[in-house]
Tab-separated table of C-alpha atoms in Angstrom:
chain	number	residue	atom	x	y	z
A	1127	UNK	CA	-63.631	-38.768	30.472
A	1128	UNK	CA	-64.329	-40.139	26.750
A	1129	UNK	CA	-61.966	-39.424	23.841
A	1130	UNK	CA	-64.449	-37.029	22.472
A	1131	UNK	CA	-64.805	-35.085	25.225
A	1132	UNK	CA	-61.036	-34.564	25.693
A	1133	UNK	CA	-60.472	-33.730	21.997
A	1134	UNK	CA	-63.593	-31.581	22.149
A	1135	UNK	CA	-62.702	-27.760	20.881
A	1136	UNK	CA	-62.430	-25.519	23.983
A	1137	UNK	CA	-65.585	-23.000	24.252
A	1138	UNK	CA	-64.965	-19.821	22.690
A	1139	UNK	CA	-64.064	-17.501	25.626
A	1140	UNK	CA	-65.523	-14.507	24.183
A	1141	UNK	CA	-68.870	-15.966	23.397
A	1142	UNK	CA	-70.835	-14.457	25.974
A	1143	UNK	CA	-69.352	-11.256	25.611
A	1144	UNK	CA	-71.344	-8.040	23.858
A	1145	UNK	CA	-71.186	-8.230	19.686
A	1146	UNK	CA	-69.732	-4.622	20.209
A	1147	UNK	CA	-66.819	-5.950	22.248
A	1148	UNK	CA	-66.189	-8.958	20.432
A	1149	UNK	CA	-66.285	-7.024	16.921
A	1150	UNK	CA	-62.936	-4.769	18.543
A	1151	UNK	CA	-60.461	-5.040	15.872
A	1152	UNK	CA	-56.699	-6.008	16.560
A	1153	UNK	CA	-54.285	-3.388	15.515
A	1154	UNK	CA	-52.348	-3.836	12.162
A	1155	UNK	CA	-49.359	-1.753	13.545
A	1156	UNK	CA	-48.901	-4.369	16.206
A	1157	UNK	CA	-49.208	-7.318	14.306
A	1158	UNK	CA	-46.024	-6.045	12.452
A	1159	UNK	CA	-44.268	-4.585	16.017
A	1160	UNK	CA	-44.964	-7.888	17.489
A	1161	UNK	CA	-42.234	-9.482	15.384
A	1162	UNK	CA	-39.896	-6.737	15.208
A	1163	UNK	CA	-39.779	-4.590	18.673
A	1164	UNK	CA	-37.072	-7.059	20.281
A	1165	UNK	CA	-34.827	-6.380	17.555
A	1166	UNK	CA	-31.948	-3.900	18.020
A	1167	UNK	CA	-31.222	-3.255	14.210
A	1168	UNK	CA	-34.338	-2.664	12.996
A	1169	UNK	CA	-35.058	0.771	12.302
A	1170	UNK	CA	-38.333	1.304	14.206
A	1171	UNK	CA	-40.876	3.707	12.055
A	1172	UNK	CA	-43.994	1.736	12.826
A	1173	UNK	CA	-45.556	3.742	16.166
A	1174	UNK	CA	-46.548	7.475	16.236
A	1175	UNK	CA	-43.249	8.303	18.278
A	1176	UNK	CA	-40.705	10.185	18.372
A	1177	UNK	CA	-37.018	8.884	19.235
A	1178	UNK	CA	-36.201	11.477	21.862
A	1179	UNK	CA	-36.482	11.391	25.839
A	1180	UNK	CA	-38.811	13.643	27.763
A	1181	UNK	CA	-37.070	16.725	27.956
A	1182	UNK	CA	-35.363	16.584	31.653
A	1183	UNK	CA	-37.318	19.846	32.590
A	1184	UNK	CA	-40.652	17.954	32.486
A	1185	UNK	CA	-39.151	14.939	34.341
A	1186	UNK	CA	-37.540	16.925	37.242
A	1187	UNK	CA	-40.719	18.547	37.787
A	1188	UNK	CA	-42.096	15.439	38.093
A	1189	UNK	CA	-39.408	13.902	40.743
A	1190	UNK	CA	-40.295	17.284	42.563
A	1191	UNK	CA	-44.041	17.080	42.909
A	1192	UNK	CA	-43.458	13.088	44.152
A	1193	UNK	CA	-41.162	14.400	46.693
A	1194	UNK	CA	-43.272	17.545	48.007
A	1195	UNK	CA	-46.122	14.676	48.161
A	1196	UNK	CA	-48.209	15.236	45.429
A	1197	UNK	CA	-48.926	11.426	45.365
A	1198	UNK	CA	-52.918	11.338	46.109
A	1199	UNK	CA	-56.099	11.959	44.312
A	1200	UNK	CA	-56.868	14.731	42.198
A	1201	UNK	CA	-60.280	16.128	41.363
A	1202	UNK	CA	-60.828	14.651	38.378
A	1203	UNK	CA	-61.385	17.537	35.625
A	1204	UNK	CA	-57.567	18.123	36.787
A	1205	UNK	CA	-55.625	20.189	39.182
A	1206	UNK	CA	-57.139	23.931	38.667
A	1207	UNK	CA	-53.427	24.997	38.011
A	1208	UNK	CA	-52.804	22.521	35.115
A	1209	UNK	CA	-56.344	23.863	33.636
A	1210	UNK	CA	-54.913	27.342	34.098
A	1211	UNK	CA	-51.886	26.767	32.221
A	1212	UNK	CA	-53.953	24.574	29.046
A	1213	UNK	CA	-56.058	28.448	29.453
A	1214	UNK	CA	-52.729	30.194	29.027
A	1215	UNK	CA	-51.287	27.950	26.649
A	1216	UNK	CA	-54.160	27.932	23.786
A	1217	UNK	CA	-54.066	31.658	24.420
A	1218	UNK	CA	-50.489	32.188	23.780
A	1219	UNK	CA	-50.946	29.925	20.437
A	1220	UNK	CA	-54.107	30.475	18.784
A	1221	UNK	CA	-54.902	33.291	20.661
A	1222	UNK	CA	-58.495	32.387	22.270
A	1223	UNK	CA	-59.966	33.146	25.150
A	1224	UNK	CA	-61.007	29.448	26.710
A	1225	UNK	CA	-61.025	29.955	30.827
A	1226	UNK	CA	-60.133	26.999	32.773
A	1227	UNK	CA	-63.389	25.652	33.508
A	1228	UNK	CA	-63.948	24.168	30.011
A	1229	UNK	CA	-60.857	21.991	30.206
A	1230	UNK	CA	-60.455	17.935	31.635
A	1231	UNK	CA	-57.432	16.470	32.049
A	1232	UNK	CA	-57.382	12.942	30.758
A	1233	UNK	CA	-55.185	9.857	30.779
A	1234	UNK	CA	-53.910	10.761	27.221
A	1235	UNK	CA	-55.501	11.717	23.825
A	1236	UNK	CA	-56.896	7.985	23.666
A	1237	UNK	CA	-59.072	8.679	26.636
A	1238	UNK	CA	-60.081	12.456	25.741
A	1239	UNK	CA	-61.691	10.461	22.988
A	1240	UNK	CA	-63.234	7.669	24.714
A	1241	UNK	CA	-64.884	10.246	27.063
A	1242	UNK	CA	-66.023	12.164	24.056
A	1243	UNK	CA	-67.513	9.321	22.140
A	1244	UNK	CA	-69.089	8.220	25.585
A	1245	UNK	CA	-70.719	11.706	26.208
A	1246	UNK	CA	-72.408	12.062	22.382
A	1247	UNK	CA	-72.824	8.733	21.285
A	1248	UNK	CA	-75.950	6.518	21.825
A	1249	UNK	CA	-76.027	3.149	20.757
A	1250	UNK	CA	-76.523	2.977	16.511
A	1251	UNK	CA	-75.592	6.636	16.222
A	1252	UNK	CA	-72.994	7.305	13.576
A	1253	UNK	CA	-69.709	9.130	13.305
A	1254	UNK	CA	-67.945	10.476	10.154
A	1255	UNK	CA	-64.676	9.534	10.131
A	1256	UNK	CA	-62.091	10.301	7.371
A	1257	UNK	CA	-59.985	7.015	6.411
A	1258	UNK	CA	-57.326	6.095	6.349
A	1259	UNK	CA	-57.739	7.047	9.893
A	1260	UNK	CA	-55.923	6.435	13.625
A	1261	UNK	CA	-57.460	3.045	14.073
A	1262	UNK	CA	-58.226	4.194	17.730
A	1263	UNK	CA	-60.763	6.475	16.779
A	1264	UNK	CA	-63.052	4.096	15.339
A	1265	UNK	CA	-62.566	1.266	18.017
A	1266	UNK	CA	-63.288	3.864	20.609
A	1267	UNK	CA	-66.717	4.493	18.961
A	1268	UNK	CA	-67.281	0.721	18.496
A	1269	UNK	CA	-66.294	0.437	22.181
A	1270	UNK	CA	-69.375	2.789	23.161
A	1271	UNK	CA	-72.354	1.031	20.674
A	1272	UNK	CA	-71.887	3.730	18.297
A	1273	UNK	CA	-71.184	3.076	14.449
A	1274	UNK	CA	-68.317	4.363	12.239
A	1275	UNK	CA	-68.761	5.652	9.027
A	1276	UNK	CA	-65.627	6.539	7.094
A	1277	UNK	CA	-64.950	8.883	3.946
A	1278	UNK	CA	-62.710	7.845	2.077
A	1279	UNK	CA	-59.883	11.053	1.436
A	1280	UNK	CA	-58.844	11.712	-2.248
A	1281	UNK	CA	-55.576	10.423	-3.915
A	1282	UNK	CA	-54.112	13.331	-6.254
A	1283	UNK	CA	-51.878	12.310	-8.505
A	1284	UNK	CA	-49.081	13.718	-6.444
A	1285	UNK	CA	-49.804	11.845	-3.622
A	1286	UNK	CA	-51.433	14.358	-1.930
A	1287	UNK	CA	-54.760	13.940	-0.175
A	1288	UNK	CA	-57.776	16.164	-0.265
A	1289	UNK	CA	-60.991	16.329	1.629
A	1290	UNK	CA	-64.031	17.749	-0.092
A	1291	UNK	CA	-66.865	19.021	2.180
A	1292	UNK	CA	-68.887	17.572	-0.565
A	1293	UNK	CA	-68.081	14.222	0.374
A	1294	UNK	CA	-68.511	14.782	4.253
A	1295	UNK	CA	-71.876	15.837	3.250
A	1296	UNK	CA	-73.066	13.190	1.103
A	1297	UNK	CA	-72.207	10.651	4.026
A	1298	UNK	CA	-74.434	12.008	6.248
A	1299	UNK	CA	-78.262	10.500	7.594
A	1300	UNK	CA	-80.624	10.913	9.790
A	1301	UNK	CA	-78.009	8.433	12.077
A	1302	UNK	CA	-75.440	10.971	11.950
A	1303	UNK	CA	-74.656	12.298	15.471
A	1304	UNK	CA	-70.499	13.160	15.002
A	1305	UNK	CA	-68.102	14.849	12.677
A	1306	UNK	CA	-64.176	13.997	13.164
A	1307	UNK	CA	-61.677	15.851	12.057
A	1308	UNK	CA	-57.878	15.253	12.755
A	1309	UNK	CA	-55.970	17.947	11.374
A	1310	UNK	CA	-52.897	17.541	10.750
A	1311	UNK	CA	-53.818	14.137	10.237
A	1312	UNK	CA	-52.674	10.919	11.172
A	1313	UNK	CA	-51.472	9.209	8.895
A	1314	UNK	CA	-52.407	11.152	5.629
A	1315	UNK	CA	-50.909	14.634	6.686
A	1316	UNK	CA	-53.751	16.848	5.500
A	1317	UNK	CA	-54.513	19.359	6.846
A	1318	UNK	CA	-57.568	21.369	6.962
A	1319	UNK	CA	-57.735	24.920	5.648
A	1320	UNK	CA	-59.671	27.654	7.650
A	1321	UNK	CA	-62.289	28.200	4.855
A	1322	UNK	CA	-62.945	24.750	4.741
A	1323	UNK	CA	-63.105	24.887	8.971
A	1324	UNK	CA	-65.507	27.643	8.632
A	1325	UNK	CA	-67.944	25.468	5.899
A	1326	UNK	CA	-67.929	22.369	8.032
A	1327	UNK	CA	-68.590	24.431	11.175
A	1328	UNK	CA	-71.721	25.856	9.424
A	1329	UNK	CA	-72.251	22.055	8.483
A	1330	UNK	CA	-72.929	21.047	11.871
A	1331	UNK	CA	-74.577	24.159	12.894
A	1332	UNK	CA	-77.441	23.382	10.440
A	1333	UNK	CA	-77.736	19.528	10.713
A	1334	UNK	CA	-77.647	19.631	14.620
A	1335	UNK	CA	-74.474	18.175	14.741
A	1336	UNK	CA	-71.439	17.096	16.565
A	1337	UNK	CA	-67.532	18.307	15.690
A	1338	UNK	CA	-64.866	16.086	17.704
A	1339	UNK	CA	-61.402	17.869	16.272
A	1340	UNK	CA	-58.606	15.693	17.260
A	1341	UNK	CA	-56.072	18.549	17.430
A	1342	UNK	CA	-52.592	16.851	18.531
A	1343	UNK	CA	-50.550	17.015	16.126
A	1344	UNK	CA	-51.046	20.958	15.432
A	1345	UNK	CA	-47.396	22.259	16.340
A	1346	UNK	CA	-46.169	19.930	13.386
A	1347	UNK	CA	-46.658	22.148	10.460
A	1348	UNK	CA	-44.401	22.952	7.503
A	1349	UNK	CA	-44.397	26.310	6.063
A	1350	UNK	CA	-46.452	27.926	8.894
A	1351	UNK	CA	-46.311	28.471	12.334
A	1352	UNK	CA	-49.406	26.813	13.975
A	1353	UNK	CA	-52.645	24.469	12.397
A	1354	UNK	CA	-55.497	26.434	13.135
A	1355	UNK	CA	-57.699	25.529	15.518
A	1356	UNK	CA	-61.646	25.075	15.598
A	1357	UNK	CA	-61.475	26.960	19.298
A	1358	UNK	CA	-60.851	30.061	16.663
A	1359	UNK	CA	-63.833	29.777	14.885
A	1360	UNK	CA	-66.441	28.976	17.135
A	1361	UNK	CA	-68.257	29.745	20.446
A	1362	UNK	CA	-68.167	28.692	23.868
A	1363	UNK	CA	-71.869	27.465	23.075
A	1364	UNK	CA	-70.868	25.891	19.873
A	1365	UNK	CA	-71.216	21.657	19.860
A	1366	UNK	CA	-67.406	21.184	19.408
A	1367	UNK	CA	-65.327	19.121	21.750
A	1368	UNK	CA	-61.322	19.180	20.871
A	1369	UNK	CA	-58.968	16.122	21.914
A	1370	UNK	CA	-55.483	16.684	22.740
A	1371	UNK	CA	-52.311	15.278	24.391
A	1372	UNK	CA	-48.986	15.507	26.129
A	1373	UNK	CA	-47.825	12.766	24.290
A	1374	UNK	CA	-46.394	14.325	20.588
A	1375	UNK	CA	-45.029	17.593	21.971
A	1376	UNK	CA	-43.163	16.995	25.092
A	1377	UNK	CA	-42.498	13.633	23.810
A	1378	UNK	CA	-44.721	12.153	26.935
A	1379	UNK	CA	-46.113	9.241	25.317
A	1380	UNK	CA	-45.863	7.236	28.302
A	1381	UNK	CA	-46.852	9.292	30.708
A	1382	UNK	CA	-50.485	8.905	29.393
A	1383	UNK	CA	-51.257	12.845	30.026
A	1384	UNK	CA	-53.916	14.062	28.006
A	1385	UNK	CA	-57.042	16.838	27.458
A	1386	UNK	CA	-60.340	17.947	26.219
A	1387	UNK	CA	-61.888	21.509	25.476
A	1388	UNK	CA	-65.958	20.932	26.146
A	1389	UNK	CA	-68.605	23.490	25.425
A	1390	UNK	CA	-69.787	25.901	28.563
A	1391	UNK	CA	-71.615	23.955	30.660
A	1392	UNK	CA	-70.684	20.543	30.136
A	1393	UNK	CA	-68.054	20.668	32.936
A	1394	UNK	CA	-70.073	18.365	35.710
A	1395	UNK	CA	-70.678	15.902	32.574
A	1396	UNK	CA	-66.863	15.361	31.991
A	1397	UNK	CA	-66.202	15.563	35.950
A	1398	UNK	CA	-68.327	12.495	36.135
A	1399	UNK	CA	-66.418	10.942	32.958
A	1400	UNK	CA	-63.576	11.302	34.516
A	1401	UNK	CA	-64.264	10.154	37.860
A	1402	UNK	CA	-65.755	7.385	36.450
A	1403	UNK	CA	-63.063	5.926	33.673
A	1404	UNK	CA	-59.903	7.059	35.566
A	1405	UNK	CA	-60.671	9.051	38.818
A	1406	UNK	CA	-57.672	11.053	37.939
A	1407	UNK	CA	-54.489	11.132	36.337
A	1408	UNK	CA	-51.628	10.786	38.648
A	1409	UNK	CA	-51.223	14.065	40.365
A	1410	UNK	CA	-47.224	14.138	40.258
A	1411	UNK	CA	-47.412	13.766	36.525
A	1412	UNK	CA	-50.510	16.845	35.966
A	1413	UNK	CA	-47.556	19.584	38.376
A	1414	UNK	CA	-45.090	18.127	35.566
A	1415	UNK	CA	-47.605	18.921	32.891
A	1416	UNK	CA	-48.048	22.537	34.139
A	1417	UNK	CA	-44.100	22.755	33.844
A	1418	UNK	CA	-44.299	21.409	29.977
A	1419	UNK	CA	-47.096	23.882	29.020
A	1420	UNK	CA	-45.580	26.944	30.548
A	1421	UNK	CA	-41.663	25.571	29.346
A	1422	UNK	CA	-41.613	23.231	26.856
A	1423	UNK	CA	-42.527	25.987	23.554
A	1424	UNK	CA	-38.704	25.477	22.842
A	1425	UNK	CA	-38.598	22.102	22.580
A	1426	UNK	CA	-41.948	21.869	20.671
A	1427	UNK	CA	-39.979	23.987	17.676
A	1428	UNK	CA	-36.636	22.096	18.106
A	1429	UNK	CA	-39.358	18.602	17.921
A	1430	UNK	CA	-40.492	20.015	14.553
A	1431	UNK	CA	-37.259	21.520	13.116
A	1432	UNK	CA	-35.621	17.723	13.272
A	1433	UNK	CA	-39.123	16.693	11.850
A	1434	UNK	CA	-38.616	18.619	9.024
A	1435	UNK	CA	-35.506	17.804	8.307
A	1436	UNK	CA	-36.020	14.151	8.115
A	1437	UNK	CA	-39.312	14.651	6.252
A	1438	UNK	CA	-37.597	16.172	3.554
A	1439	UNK	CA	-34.961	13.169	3.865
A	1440	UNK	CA	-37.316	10.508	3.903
A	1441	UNK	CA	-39.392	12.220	1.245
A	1442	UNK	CA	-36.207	12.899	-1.428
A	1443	UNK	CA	-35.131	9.589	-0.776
A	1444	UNK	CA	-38.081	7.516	-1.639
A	1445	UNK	CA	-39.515	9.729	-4.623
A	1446	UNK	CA	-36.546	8.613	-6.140
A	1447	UNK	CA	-37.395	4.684	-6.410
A	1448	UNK	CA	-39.836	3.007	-8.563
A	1449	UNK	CA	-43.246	2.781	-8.564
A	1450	UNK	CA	-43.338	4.757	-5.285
A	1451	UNK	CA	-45.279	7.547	-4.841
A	1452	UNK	CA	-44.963	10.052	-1.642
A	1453	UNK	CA	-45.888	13.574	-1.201
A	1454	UNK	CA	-44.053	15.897	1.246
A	1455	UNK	CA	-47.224	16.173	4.019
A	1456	UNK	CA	-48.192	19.499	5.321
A	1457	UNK	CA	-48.656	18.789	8.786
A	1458	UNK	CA	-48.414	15.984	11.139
A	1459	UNK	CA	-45.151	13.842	11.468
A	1460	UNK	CA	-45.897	10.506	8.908
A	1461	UNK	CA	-45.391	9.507	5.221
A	1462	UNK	CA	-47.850	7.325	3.329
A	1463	UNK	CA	-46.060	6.074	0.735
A	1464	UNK	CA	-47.842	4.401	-1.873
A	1465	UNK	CA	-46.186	1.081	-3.404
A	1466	UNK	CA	-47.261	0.331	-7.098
A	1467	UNK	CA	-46.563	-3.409	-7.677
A	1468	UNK	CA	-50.325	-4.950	-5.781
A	1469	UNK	CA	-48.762	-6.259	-2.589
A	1470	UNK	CA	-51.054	-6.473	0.045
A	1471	UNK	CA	-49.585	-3.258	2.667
A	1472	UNK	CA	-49.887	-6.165	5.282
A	1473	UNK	CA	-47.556	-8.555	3.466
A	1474	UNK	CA	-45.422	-5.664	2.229
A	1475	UNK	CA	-44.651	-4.358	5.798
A	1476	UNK	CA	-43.951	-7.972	7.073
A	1477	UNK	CA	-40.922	-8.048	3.770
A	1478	UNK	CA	-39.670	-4.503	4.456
A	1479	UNK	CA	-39.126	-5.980	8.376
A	1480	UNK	CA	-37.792	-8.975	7.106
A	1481	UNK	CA	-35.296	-8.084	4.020
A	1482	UNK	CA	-35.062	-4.238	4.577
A	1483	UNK	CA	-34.854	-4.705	8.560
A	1484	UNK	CA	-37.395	-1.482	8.782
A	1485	UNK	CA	-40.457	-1.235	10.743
A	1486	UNK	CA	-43.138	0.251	8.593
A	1487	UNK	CA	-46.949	0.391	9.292
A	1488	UNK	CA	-49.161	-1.306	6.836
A	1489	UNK	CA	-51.400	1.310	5.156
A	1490	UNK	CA	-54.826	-1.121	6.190
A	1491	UNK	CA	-53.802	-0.410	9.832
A	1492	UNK	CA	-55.885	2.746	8.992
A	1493	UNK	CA	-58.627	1.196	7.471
A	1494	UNK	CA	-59.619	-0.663	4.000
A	1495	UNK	CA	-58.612	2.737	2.103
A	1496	UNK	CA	-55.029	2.528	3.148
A	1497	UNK	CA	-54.166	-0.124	1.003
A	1498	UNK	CA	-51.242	0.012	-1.226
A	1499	UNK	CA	-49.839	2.287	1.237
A	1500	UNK	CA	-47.197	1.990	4.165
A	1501	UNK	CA	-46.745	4.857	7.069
A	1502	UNK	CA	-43.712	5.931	8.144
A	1503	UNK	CA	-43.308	8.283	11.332
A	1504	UNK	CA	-40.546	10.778	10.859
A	1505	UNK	CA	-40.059	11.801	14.215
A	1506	UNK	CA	-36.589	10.336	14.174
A	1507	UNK	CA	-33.015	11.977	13.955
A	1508	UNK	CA	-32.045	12.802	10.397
A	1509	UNK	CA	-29.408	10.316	10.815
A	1510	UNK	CA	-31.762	7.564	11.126
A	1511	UNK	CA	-33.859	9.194	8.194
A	1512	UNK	CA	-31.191	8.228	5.629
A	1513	UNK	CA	-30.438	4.984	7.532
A	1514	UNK	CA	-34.328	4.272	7.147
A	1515	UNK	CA	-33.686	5.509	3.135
A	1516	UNK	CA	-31.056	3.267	2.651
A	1517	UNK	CA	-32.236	0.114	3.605
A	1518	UNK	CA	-35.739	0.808	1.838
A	1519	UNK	CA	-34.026	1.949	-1.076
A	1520	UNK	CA	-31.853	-1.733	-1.226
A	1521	UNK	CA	-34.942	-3.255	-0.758
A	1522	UNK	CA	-37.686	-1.321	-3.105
A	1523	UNK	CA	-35.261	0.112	-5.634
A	1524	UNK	CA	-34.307	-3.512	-7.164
């Protein structure tokens, strides 16, 4: 073998794959985890998680079902008692009538919105998307040949965001196929008022379109009991599909449990979705599910009673130091602090890691609009809250 040959570049292994694969972007957050998750001092704010166990009522229900030998397949919409229970459940909350057989039990939110995006989305068909914005949302649509369109959520002065259904609308062409809304939002907070539900729903109704509402995050609310729902204001018939997951309430994360609410009649579509992506979620872990929904409502409200607390912690703390502007969210369980001063986010979360020894996520892990901005998850003890304030404050307050 020559010289040249040896010292040759090796081929690119990705060449042959699809531009829509290849284009996947890698995740901000863990670029900044990466150097940071091994370390037992640093204050960990970076991932959309809380800091408590699954409750041991969900995990003994779990170590029963294993032991009574629920260890095969499942059908793959999910067990009919676990859809039951999701029936019960949004009943109880929002009080809608949704019967079982518009529910499918997914391997987390993550897939409730791959199987979404998969069911609506042909190839070059676009999606509204407000940014900053879960990363995951837009990848997923990438994933499936569709194309993401973001609007960009307005700045007060206060640090507040807003939404105007202006600027949904003026996004829109003859492309447009999907609407997303995540209320409460990750990682701005917003949340979506019911007048402004109602206008968008009328929206779509005219234009022929699409609303995926990425509901998970609607227990953590400040100042009211519940984010309403979409389920409230529309109809069984309706082109709405809502995303949601174990994985913020019951503090499941891992257990990769999620669900989606279809329209009538699109049950055999998701049943073949399903069957297809994951066969089924691990039967064991659906029977502990059923035990979380029918449970768990008390350890939803003690989940957001600490996340209020250190909110209003985190958000005292760093009003306080210069050139940083946060505003107390209304729903959801993350800050975006915005740092004057023109560090890149990027840069700026690799220094608070370094000097500060907290794990932040850089604002750009939620698209180009986040910049200037860090997230912070305050699902965390309020201990760690003022630990996290501290540190930041040593850092940003010099």
């Amino acid at each position: 073998m020559s010289d040249a040959a040896t010292l040759a570049p090796a081929a690119d292994p990705t060449a042959g794959l699809p531009p829509r694969i290849r284009g996947v972007g890698t995740s901000q957050i863990g670029l900044v985890a990466d150097r940071g998750r091994d370390d037992p001092d640093v204050v960990k704010l970076w991932i959309g998680e809380g800091d408590l166990a699954t409750p041991p009522f969900v995990v003994e229900a779990a170590h029963r079902a294993m032991r009574a030998g629920h260890t095969r397949y499942a059908t793959s919409l999910g067990l009919p008692r676990l859809r039951e229970a999701l029936s019960a459940y949004h009943a109880r909350h929002w009080d809608v009538d949704v019967p079982p057989d518009r529910f499918a039990v997914t391997a987390g939110g993550m897939n409730a919105i791959m199987q979404a995006a998969q069911a609506l989305l042909e190839p070059g068909d676009e999606i509204i998307i407000p940014s900053p914005a879960w990363p995951n949302l837009a990848e997923a649509v990438r994933v499936t040949g569709g194309v993401p369109v973001t609007v960009a959520y307005r700045v007060l002065p206060d640090g507040r965001f807003a939404l105007p259904l202006a600027d949904i609308e003026a996004a829109l062409t003859p492309r447009t196929r999907v609407l997303v809304v995540n209320s409460p939002s990750n990682p701005t907070g917003w949340m979506m008022p019911l007048p402004e539900m109602r206008a968008l729903r009328d929206l779509a109704r005219a234009r022929g379109l699409w609303i995926l509402s990425d509901e998970v995050y609607a227990h953590f609310t400040y100042g009211r009991d519940i984010a309403p729902s979409f389920l409230q204001i529309c109809t069984e018939d309706d082109r709405l599909i809502v995303s949601n997951t174990f994985s913020k309430n019951w503090a499941m994360t891992g257990w990769r449990a999620g669900w989606l609410v279809y329209p009538r009649g699109l049950g055999p579509t998701f049943a073949k979705l399903g069957q297809y992506n994951t066969t089924s979620i691990p039967t064991f872990i659906q029977h502990a599910a059923v035990v979380a929904l029918d449970e768990g409502d008390g350890f939803i409200r003690t989940m957001v009673e600490r996340c209020a607390e250190s909110r209003e912690i985190l958000v005292t703390g760093l009003s306080r130091l210069p050139g940083v502007t946060v505003a107390s969210p209304d729903g959801a369980f993350y800050l975006m602090a915005h740092v004057a001063g023109g560090e890149r986010s990027l840069d700026l979360a690799f220094r608070l890691l370094r000097e500060a020894k907290v794990g932040v996520a850089p604002g750009t892990a939620f698209g180009p609009e986040g910049e200037g901005f860090v997230r912070l998850c305050f699902a965390i003890s309020p201990a760690l809250a003022h630990e996290a304030v501290s540190r930041l404050s040593a850092v940003l307050g010099r």
